[in-house]
Every structure is written in structure tokens, then in C-alpha cells.
Coordinates of C-alpha atoms and ligand atoms in Angstrom, one line a residue:
M1 CA -34.9 10.6 -12.6
S2 CA -38.4 11.0 -11.7
V3 CA -40.3 13.2 -9.0
L4 CA -42.2 10.1 -8.3
D5 CA -41.4 7.5 -5.8
I6 CA -42.0 4.5 -8.1
A7 CA -41.0 1.9 -5.6
A8 CA -43.8 3.4 -3.2
I9 CA -46.3 3.5 -6.1
R10 CA -45.7 -0.1 -6.8
Q11 CA -46.7 -1.0 -3.4
D12 CA -50.1 0.2 -4.4
F13 CA -50.5 -2.2 -7.2
P14 CA -50.6 -5.7 -5.5
I15 CA -50.8 -7.7 -8.8
L16 CA -47.1 -6.5 -9.8
D17 CA -45.7 -8.3 -6.8
Q18 CA -45.7 -11.8 -8.2
Q19 CA -43.4 -14.3 -10.2
I20 CA -44.2 -15.8 -13.7
N21 CA -42.2 -18.7 -14.6
G22 CA -39.8 -18.1 -11.8
Y23 CA -39.0 -14.5 -12.9
P24 CA -40.6 -11.3 -11.4
L25 CA -43.5 -10.0 -13.5
V26 CA -42.7 -7.2 -15.8
Y27 CA -46.0 -5.9 -17.0
L28 CA -45.5 -4.0 -20.3
D29 CA -49.1 -4.5 -21.7
N30 CA -50.7 -1.4 -20.4
A31 CA -52.1 -0.2 -23.6
A32 CA -54.3 -3.3 -23.7
S33 CA -55.4 -2.9 -20.1
S34 CA -53.6 -1.2 -16.9
Q35 CA -53.3 -2.5 -13.5
K36 CA -55.5 -1.3 -10.7
P37 CA -54.2 0.2 -7.5
N38 CA -55.5 -0.8 -4.0
Q39 CA -57.3 2.7 -3.8
V40 CA -59.4 1.5 -6.8
I41 CA -59.9 -2.1 -5.7
D42 CA -60.9 -0.8 -2.1
A43 CA -63.3 1.7 -3.5
I44 CA -65.2 -1.1 -5.6
S45 CA -65.1 -3.4 -2.5
D46 CA -66.2 -0.6 0.0
Y47 CA -69.2 0.0 -2.3
Y48 CA -70.2 -3.5 -2.4
R49 CA -69.7 -4.0 1.3
K50 CA -71.4 -0.9 2.5
D51 CA -73.6 0.7 0.0
N52 CA -74.6 -1.6 -2.8
A53 CA -78.1 -0.8 -4.1
N54 CA -79.7 0.4 -7.5
V55 CA -79.3 4.1 -8.4
H56 CA -81.9 6.8 -9.1
R57 CA -84.7 4.6 -7.9
G58 CA -84.9 4.1 -4.1
V59 CA -86.0 6.3 -1.3
H60 CA -83.9 4.0 1.1
R61 CA -80.6 5.0 2.5
L62 CA -78.5 2.6 0.5
S63 CA -79.9 3.6 -2.8
Q64 CA -79.3 7.3 -1.9
R65 CA -75.6 6.4 -1.0
A66 CA -75.1 4.5 -4.1
T67 CA -76.6 7.3 -6.2
D68 CA -74.5 9.9 -4.5
A69 CA -71.4 7.8 -5.1
Y70 CA -72.3 7.2 -8.8
E71 CA -73.1 10.9 -9.4
A72 CA -69.8 12.0 -7.5
A73 CA -67.8 9.8 -9.9
R74 CA -69.6 11.5 -12.9
D75 CA -68.5 14.9 -11.5
K76 CA -65.0 13.5 -11.2
V77 CA -64.8 12.5 -14.9
R78 CA -66.1 15.9 -15.6
G79 CA -63.4 17.5 -13.8
F80 CA -60.9 15.0 -15.4
V81 CA -61.7 16.1 -19.0
N82 CA -62.7 19.7 -17.9
A83 CA -66.2 19.5 -19.3
K84 CA -68.4 22.3 -18.3
S85 CA -71.3 20.3 -16.9
D86 CA -72.3 16.8 -15.6
K87 CA -74.9 16.8 -18.2
E88 CA -72.1 16.3 -20.8
I89 CA -70.8 13.1 -19.1
V90 CA -72.4 9.9 -20.2
F91 CA -71.2 6.7 -18.5
V92 CA -70.7 3.8 -21.2
R93 CA -69.1 0.4 -21.4
G94 CA -66.1 2.0 -22.8
A95 CA -64.5 3.6 -25.9
T96 CA -66.1 1.1 -28.3
E97 CA -69.7 1.6 -26.9
A98 CA -69.3 5.3 -27.0
I99 CA -68.3 5.4 -30.7
N100 CA -71.1 3.1 -31.7
L101 CA -73.5 5.5 -29.8
V102 CA -72.3 8.5 -31.7
A103 CA -72.4 6.6 -35.0
Q104 CA -76.0 5.5 -34.4
S105 CA -77.5 8.4 -32.6
F106 CA -75.7 11.4 -34.0
V107 CA -74.4 10.5 -37.5
R108 CA -76.8 7.9 -38.7
P109 CA -80.0 9.9 -38.5
Q110 CA -78.4 12.7 -40.8
A111 CA -76.1 10.8 -43.1
Q112 CA -77.2 10.3 -46.7
V113 CA -76.0 8.7 -50.0
G114 CA -72.9 10.9 -51.0
D115 CA -72.0 12.0 -47.5
E116 CA -68.6 11.2 -46.1
I117 CA -67.2 10.1 -42.7
L118 CA -63.6 10.9 -42.3
I119 CA -61.2 8.7 -40.1
S120 CA -57.5 8.1 -40.4
H121 CA -55.4 5.2 -41.5
M122 CA -54.2 4.4 -38.0
E123 CA -57.6 4.0 -36.3
H124 CA -58.4 1.1 -33.8
H125 CA -61.1 -1.1 -35.2
A126 CA -63.4 0.5 -32.7
N127 CA -63.1 3.7 -34.7
I128 CA -63.5 2.0 -38.1
V129 CA -66.1 -0.6 -38.0
P130 CA -69.0 1.5 -36.3
W131 CA -68.6 3.9 -39.2
Q132 CA -68.5 1.2 -41.8
M133 CA -71.9 0.2 -40.3
V134 CA -73.3 3.6 -40.6
C135 CA -71.9 3.8 -44.3
E136 CA -73.8 0.5 -45.0
Q137 CA -76.9 1.7 -43.3
T138 CA -77.0 5.3 -45.1
G139 CA -75.0 4.9 -48.3
A140 CA -72.4 7.3 -46.9
T141 CA -68.7 6.8 -47.8
L142 CA -65.8 6.2 -45.5
K143 CA -62.8 8.4 -46.2
V144 CA -59.3 7.9 -44.6
I145 CA -56.6 10.3 -43.9
P146 CA -53.3 8.6 -45.1
M147 CA -50.2 8.3 -43.0
T148 CA -46.5 8.5 -43.5
Q149 CA -43.8 5.7 -43.1
Q150 CA -43.1 7.3 -39.6
G151 CA -46.7 6.7 -38.7
E152 CA -47.7 10.4 -38.8
L153 CA -50.9 11.6 -40.3
D154 CA -50.5 13.3 -43.8
L155 CA -52.0 16.6 -42.8
T156 CA -51.9 18.2 -46.3
T157 CA -54.2 15.5 -47.7
F158 CA -56.2 15.9 -44.6
D159 CA -57.1 19.5 -45.4
D160 CA -58.3 18.3 -48.9
L161 CA -60.4 15.6 -47.4
L162 CA -62.5 18.0 -45.3
T163 CA -65.4 18.9 -47.6
E164 CA -69.0 20.0 -47.5
K165 CA -69.9 16.3 -47.7
T166 CA -68.0 15.3 -44.5
K167 CA -70.5 14.5 -41.7
I168 CA -68.1 13.8 -38.9
L169 CA -64.2 13.7 -38.3
A170 CA -63.5 10.7 -36.0
I171 CA -59.9 10.6 -35.0
G172 CA -57.7 8.9 -32.3
Q173 CA -55.6 11.1 -30.1
V174 CA -52.9 8.5 -29.6
S175 CA -52.5 5.4 -31.8
N176 CA -52.6 2.2 -29.9
A177 CA -50.4 0.3 -32.6
L178 CA -47.8 3.1 -33.1
G179 CA -47.9 5.4 -30.1
T180 CA -48.3 8.6 -32.3
I181 CA -49.9 11.5 -30.6
N182 CA -52.1 13.2 -33.3
P183 CA -52.6 17.0 -33.4
V184 CA -56.3 16.7 -32.5
K185 CA -56.7 20.2 -31.4
E186 CA -55.4 21.7 -34.7
M187 CA -57.4 19.2 -36.6
T188 CA -60.7 20.0 -34.7
A189 CA -60.1 23.7 -35.5
K190 CA -59.7 22.9 -39.1
A191 CA -62.7 20.7 -39.3
H192 CA -64.8 23.2 -37.4
A193 CA -63.8 25.9 -39.8
K194 CA -65.8 23.9 -42.4
G195 CA -68.8 23.3 -39.9
I196 CA -67.6 19.6 -39.5
P197 CA -68.2 18.1 -35.9
V198 CA -65.4 16.0 -34.5
L199 CA -65.2 13.0 -32.3
V200 CA -61.8 12.2 -30.5
D201 CA -61.0 8.8 -29.4
G202 CA -59.1 9.3 -26.3
A203 CA -58.9 5.5 -25.2
Q204 CA -54.9 5.7 -25.4
A205 CA -54.5 9.3 -24.5
V206 CA -56.4 9.6 -20.9
P207 CA -53.7 7.3 -19.1
H208 CA -50.9 9.6 -20.4
L209 CA -51.9 13.1 -21.3
A210 CA -54.0 15.7 -19.5
V211 CA -57.1 16.3 -21.4
D212 CA -59.1 19.5 -21.6
V213 CA -62.3 19.1 -23.9
Q214 CA -62.9 22.7 -23.7
D215 CA -59.5 23.5 -24.8
L216 CA -59.6 20.9 -27.6
D217 CA -63.1 22.2 -28.6
C218 CA -64.0 18.7 -29.8
D219 CA -67.7 17.6 -29.9
F220 CA -67.2 14.2 -28.5
Y221 CA -64.4 12.7 -26.5
V222 CA -64.6 8.9 -25.6
F223 CA -62.5 6.6 -23.4
S224 CA -62.5 3.4 -21.4
G225 CA -61.7 3.2 -17.7
H226 CA -59.6 0.0 -18.0
K227 CA -56.7 1.6 -19.7
M228 CA -56.6 4.2 -17.0
F229 CA -56.2 2.1 -13.8
A230 CA -60.0 1.7 -13.5
P231 CA -62.2 -1.4 -13.9
T232 CA -63.3 -3.0 -17.2
G233 CA -66.8 -2.3 -18.3
I234 CA -66.9 1.3 -17.6
G235 CA -66.0 4.3 -19.6
A236 CA -67.2 7.8 -20.5
M237 CA -68.5 9.8 -23.4
Y238 CA -68.1 13.5 -23.2
A239 CA -70.4 15.4 -25.8
K240 CA -71.3 19.0 -26.0
Q241 CA -74.6 19.6 -24.3
E242 CA -76.4 21.0 -27.3
L243 CA -75.6 18.1 -29.3
L244 CA -76.8 15.6 -26.6
E245 CA -80.1 17.7 -26.3
A246 CA -80.7 17.2 -30.0
M247 CA -79.6 13.6 -30.3
P248 CA -82.2 10.8 -30.1
P249 CA -81.5 8.1 -27.4
W250 CA -79.6 5.2 -28.6
Q251 CA -81.0 2.4 -26.3
G252 CA -84.3 2.4 -24.5
G253 CA -85.2 1.1 -21.1
G254 CA -85.3 1.9 -17.5
D255 CA -83.7 5.2 -16.1
M256 CA -83.6 6.9 -19.4
I257 CA -87.2 8.0 -19.2
L258 CA -89.4 10.4 -17.4
S259 CA -92.7 8.7 -18.2
V260 CA -94.0 5.9 -20.2
S261 CA -97.3 4.9 -21.5
F262 CA -98.2 2.7 -24.6
D263 CA -99.0 5.9 -26.6
H264 CA -96.0 8.0 -25.7
T265 CA -92.7 7.9 -23.8
Q266 CA -91.0 11.1 -22.5
Y267 CA -87.3 10.9 -22.2
N268 CA -85.2 11.7 -19.2
E269 CA -83.0 14.7 -18.9
L270 CA -79.3 14.7 -19.7
P271 CA -77.2 12.8 -19.2
Y272 CA -79.8 10.0 -18.1
K273 CA -81.4 10.1 -21.6
F274 CA -78.4 8.0 -22.7
E275 CA -78.0 5.6 -19.8
A276 CA -80.7 3.1 -20.1
G277 CA -80.8 0.2 -17.7
T278 CA -79.0 -0.3 -14.4
P279 CA -75.4 1.1 -15.0
H280 CA -72.1 -0.2 -13.8
I281 CA -72.3 1.6 -10.6
A282 CA -69.2 0.0 -8.9
G283 CA -67.2 0.6 -12.2
A284 CA -68.2 4.3 -12.2
I285 CA -67.1 4.4 -8.6
G286 CA -63.8 2.7 -9.4
L287 CA -63.2 5.0 -12.3
G288 CA -63.8 8.0 -9.9
A289 CA -61.0 6.5 -7.6
A290 CA -58.6 6.0 -10.4
I291 CA -59.1 9.7 -11.3
D292 CA -58.5 10.7 -7.7
Y293 CA -55.4 8.5 -7.7
M294 CA -54.1 10.0 -10.9
H295 CA -54.6 13.5 -9.7
K296 CA -52.9 12.8 -6.6
L297 CA -49.7 11.7 -8.4
G298 CA -50.0 14.5 -10.9
I299 CA -50.8 13.6 -14.5
E300 CA -48.0 15.6 -15.7
N301 CA -45.6 13.7 -13.5
L302 CA -47.0 10.3 -14.8
A303 CA -46.6 11.6 -18.4
A304 CA -43.0 12.7 -17.8
H305 CA -41.9 9.4 -16.2
E306 CA -43.5 7.3 -18.9
H307 CA -42.0 9.5 -21.5
Q308 CA -38.6 8.9 -20.1
L309 CA -39.1 5.2 -20.1
L310 CA -40.2 5.4 -23.7
D311 CA -37.1 7.6 -24.7
I312 CA -34.7 5.1 -22.9
A313 CA -36.3 2.1 -24.4
T314 CA -36.4 3.5 -27.9
A315 CA -32.8 4.5 -27.7
K316 CA -31.9 1.0 -26.6
L317 CA -33.7 -0.7 -29.3
V318 CA -32.6 1.7 -31.9
A319 CA -29.0 0.6 -30.9
M320 CA -29.7 -3.0 -31.4
D321 CA -29.2 -5.0 -34.7
G322 CA -32.1 -6.6 -36.3
I323 CA -34.8 -4.6 -34.7
R324 CA -37.3 -2.5 -36.7
I325 CA -39.4 0.0 -34.8
I326 CA -42.9 0.4 -36.1
G327 CA -44.0 4.0 -35.4
T328 CA -41.3 6.6 -35.3
A329 CA -43.5 9.8 -35.0
K330 CA -41.8 12.8 -33.3
E331 CA -44.8 13.0 -30.8
K332 CA -45.3 9.5 -29.1
A333 CA -46.8 8.4 -26.0
S334 CA -46.2 4.9 -24.2
V335 CA -46.2 2.6 -27.0
L336 CA -43.2 0.9 -28.5
S337 CA -44.1 -1.5 -31.3
F338 CA -41.3 -3.5 -32.8
M339 CA -40.2 -6.4 -35.0
I340 CA -37.2 -8.9 -34.5
E341 CA -35.9 -9.7 -37.8
G342 CA -36.6 -13.4 -38.8
V343 CA -39.0 -14.0 -35.8
H344 CA -42.7 -13.9 -35.9
P345 CA -44.1 -11.5 -33.2
H346 CA -46.2 -14.3 -31.7
D347 CA -42.9 -16.3 -31.0
V348 CA -41.5 -13.1 -29.5
G349 CA -44.5 -12.9 -27.1
T350 CA -44.3 -16.5 -26.1
I351 CA -40.5 -16.3 -25.2
F352 CA -41.0 -13.1 -23.4
D353 CA -43.7 -14.7 -21.3
Q354 CA -41.3 -17.5 -20.4
Q355 CA -39.2 -14.7 -18.7
G356 CA -42.1 -13.1 -17.0
V357 CA -42.4 -10.2 -19.4
A358 CA -45.9 -9.4 -20.6
I359 CA -46.3 -7.7 -24.0
R360 CA -49.0 -7.7 -26.5
T361 CA -48.4 -9.4 -29.9
G362 CA -50.7 -9.2 -32.8
H363 CA -52.4 -6.7 -35.0
H364 CA -53.7 -4.7 -31.9
C365 CA -57.2 -4.3 -33.6
A366 CA -55.6 -2.0 -36.0
Q367 CA -55.2 -4.3 -39.1
P368 CA -55.1 -1.4 -41.6
V369 CA -51.8 -0.2 -39.8
M370 CA -50.3 -3.8 -40.3
Q371 CA -51.4 -3.7 -43.9
F372 CA -49.7 -0.3 -44.3
F373 CA -46.4 -1.5 -43.1
G374 CA -46.7 -4.9 -45.0
I375 CA -46.5 -6.9 -41.8
P376 CA -48.8 -9.5 -40.1
A377 CA -48.3 -8.2 -36.6
T378 CA -45.9 -6.5 -34.2
A379 CA -44.6 -7.0 -30.7
R380 CA -45.8 -4.1 -28.5
A381 CA -44.3 -2.9 -25.2
S382 CA -46.5 -0.1 -23.7
F383 CA -45.5 1.7 -20.4
A384 CA -47.4 2.9 -17.5
F385 CA -46.1 5.2 -14.5
Y386 CA -45.4 2.1 -12.4
N387 CA -42.9 0.7 -14.7
T388 CA -39.2 1.1 -14.1
V389 CA -35.9 1.4 -16.0
E390 CA -35.0 -2.1 -14.8
E391 CA -38.1 -3.2 -16.6
V392 CA -36.9 -1.6 -19.7
D393 CA -33.7 -3.6 -19.2
A394 CA -35.8 -6.8 -19.0
L395 CA -37.4 -5.9 -22.3
V396 CA -34.0 -5.6 -23.9
A397 CA -32.9 -8.9 -22.2
G398 CA -35.9 -10.5 -23.6
I399 CA -35.0 -9.3 -27.2
K400 CA -31.5 -10.5 -26.8
K401 CA -32.9 -13.9 -25.6
V402 CA -35.1 -14.3 -28.6
Q403 CA -32.3 -13.2 -30.9
E404 CA -30.0 -16.0 -29.3
L405 CA -32.8 -18.6 -29.7
F406 CA -33.3 -17.8 -33.4
A407 CA -29.6 -17.2 -34.3
Ligands
C6P501 N1 -57.1 -1.1 -27.5 C1 -55.1 -2.3 -27.3 O1 -54.6 -3.4 -26.9 P1 -62.4 -0.8 -25.5 O2 -62.2 -2.2 -26.1 O3 -63.8 -0.3 -25.9 O4 -62.1 -0.5 -24.0 O5 -61.2 0.1 -26.2 C2 -61.3 0.2 -27.6 C3 -60.1 1.0 -28.0 C4 -60.4 2.1 -28.8 N2 -59.6 3.1 -29.3 C5 -58.2 2.9 -29.1 C6 -57.3 3.7 -29.5 C7 -57.8 1.7 -28.3 O6 -56.6 1.4 -28.1 C8 -58.9 0.7 -28.0 C9 -58.4 -0.5 -27.1 C10 -56.6 -2.2 -26.8 O7 -54.6 -1.6 -28.0 C11 -57.5 -3.4 -26.8 S1 -57.7 -3.9 -28.5

């Protein structure tokens, strides 16, 4: 069914080869955090074994090697999202930190009472709360693009919400709670037609879709490494160079300066102006290794396999009684959120775990989505390229088990 040799790929992921409660682990919580291949684990451990030192600081050999590896990772990220220059890639802790950076450094200095910040109803809290904070700080107002019962954005209302008051459109490319793929390229073009800058939250997109920031033409694109087979604590922010040049730094400290005196500090050039303090060097190297790994397999191949799994799983759940799928958009990636009639999602998750199946249950840090559907939580299965059709069967068997127990 797939051009990928999934059995061979699974050999690269040592964590998958274990038993949970006497059952083989079935890891279907990839939207929360994905597993890491040996290639990433080895890159990190090689760095600590052979090259560990601080970057941009030392003339000694280890520091030079660490710097070279860190900057090589930046260039891999640049290629991964097809940015024009390494100056446009800022390493951050993850999507959350990047959105806070844009909120505080780009939007806050220019927002005033009466201005608007536009997000959508299906955003993760990381793309809601930083904007609410800017609204509190500036008197701007948060506006929300509504969604339909299918979990698609209402694009007619979107057009009306783009006004001369809008300071930024901040929109997720793929919803973590619903799996919806939003038409961010078209939305960006519409926003730009009115002179409105655009931030795309790519946290759930980068593991599944090939991203080209020049084609999207977005002004900011943010993501976390840990959802794309890289370590936690590292992510990246792409931003157009002219915007980064104009923005003030967000955090101050070492490495983001050219010179410091008590009278005046001269900031460093891009992208270092936005990387205060010692960065997560090993994390960046691990992210670079994850990008190499994804490229080797072919991002289109990964996407095709995951899409097949999603289609198979969706068809199986649709055919079952007592199952409600939350999020039925035409364009979806990886995520299958569902409710089992009469059973709280937390009980679903616990019973699944007893059978070795790891899914996430809860509001998925997207409480407005739960409020929209009038539910407290969902059970969420999310696929990665190392998942198999047999694991989809384990998901279905888990649901049947829950239904038997609660019959
Ligand atoms: N969603 C999930 O289980 P961080 O925590 O900074 O790495 O990523 C935040 C984030 C931002 N945007 C979207 C669309 C996301 O899905 C996430 C993280 C995880 O769905 C953990 S809550």
C-alpha cells in the first residue's frame, strides 16, 4: 500500500519495540509528541560525546565544531521550509515561544486601542493566549473566525473580519484537535491584499505536509521540533527578513549583542538578535537530523502513508455504531478525534492504555473547540508514518473493548 518499508522504518525507532501491559505498544499520540529515530538520538549523543561546547563564543576547536553543527542545523531548517536566507530562521523553544515572540516584539509595539487581532475558533491555546495578553497590554480586541459543524473555517465571514483595524492574522495550518487543513495560502493572499501581516502556526503541519514559506508568502511561520521526530525544547520561527530587521529584540542577554556598555547596547545581526543566551545546541542538531531523516524518506511519501491510515481508520469508525467523529473537514491530516457514546473520553484513554494503545484524551489545549461542539473532551488518535494498518485495527479493537465494558 505504501512505497515506504514501514517494518524497516520501525527498526529506526527503538521505543516502539516494547510491551505495555503485556500488549505491543501502539503509539497513536503523535500530535502530542512524536517518537525519535536512532538517527536523531545518535546525532544528539554524538554531539555530547565529541563536540560539546558553547557556540559563537570560543576560538577553540570544540566551540568551532559546535558552532558549525548548530549553524548547519539552521541551514537545514531554512531548506526544510524553503526560506530565502538563514537570517530568517530563529531557533526557539517551540511554537509557543515563537508566537509569544511575534506577539510581544512585532504586534505589541504597534497595537493600539481599537485595533484587532484575528485568529480562528480552532486555534491551540498557544495561538490564543499570547494574543489575549497583547490585547490586555494594548487595548486591542481579539476577533475570531468562526467554524462550521464539519470543523472548517467559515471563509465568507473571514473576508468580512479582515479590516483596516486588523494588525495580524494568526492562523493554524492544521488543527490539533480536529485535523482540519486550513487554506492558509489563500487566506494569506486575502490578508495581504488588505496589507495585513500573517503568522502561520505550523506545529501540526510540519510532520505531515511539505512547507514552502515563499509559496505561502506568510510573514511568520512557527513550529516545534518534537512533533516532527526531533527533541523537545527546540523549534523554529521563520520570519521575513525585513520584518525581523525592523522588530526590537524580545529577550536580552548574551549572544544577541554586538557591544554593551552602561550607556548603550548595540544588537547583533540577524538571526542572533532574537537568540539571547546559550541556545539548545543539541536540540538544534537533533532537529537537523530529523529533517535529514524526513527528506531521506520523502515528505510526500510520509504524507501519503499517513493519509491512507487516516482514511482507513475514519472509514472503520464511521461504520461503527455509537461513534461520533469530531472534525469531518474535507481536507484533514493525521488527527482522528472521536467520542464513544456514553463513555467519558478519559475512561476511553485508560482502557486503551490497558491494551497498550496510547492516545490522547482531553481538550487538547483547544478548549474553544470543545465549547463549540458542546463536549468536555475527545479521544484523539493521531498517526505518524511509522504507524501501520494493524495499529489501526488495534484502535478499532480498543473501541470495541470499551463498548463491551460499558454495554
Ligand atoms: N499541541 C497536542 O497534543 P509546543 O507546546 O510549543 O511545542 O506546541 C504548541 C502547539 C501550538 N500549535 C498547535 C497547533 C499545537 O498542536 C501545539 C501543541 C500538542 O495537540 C500539545 S498540547
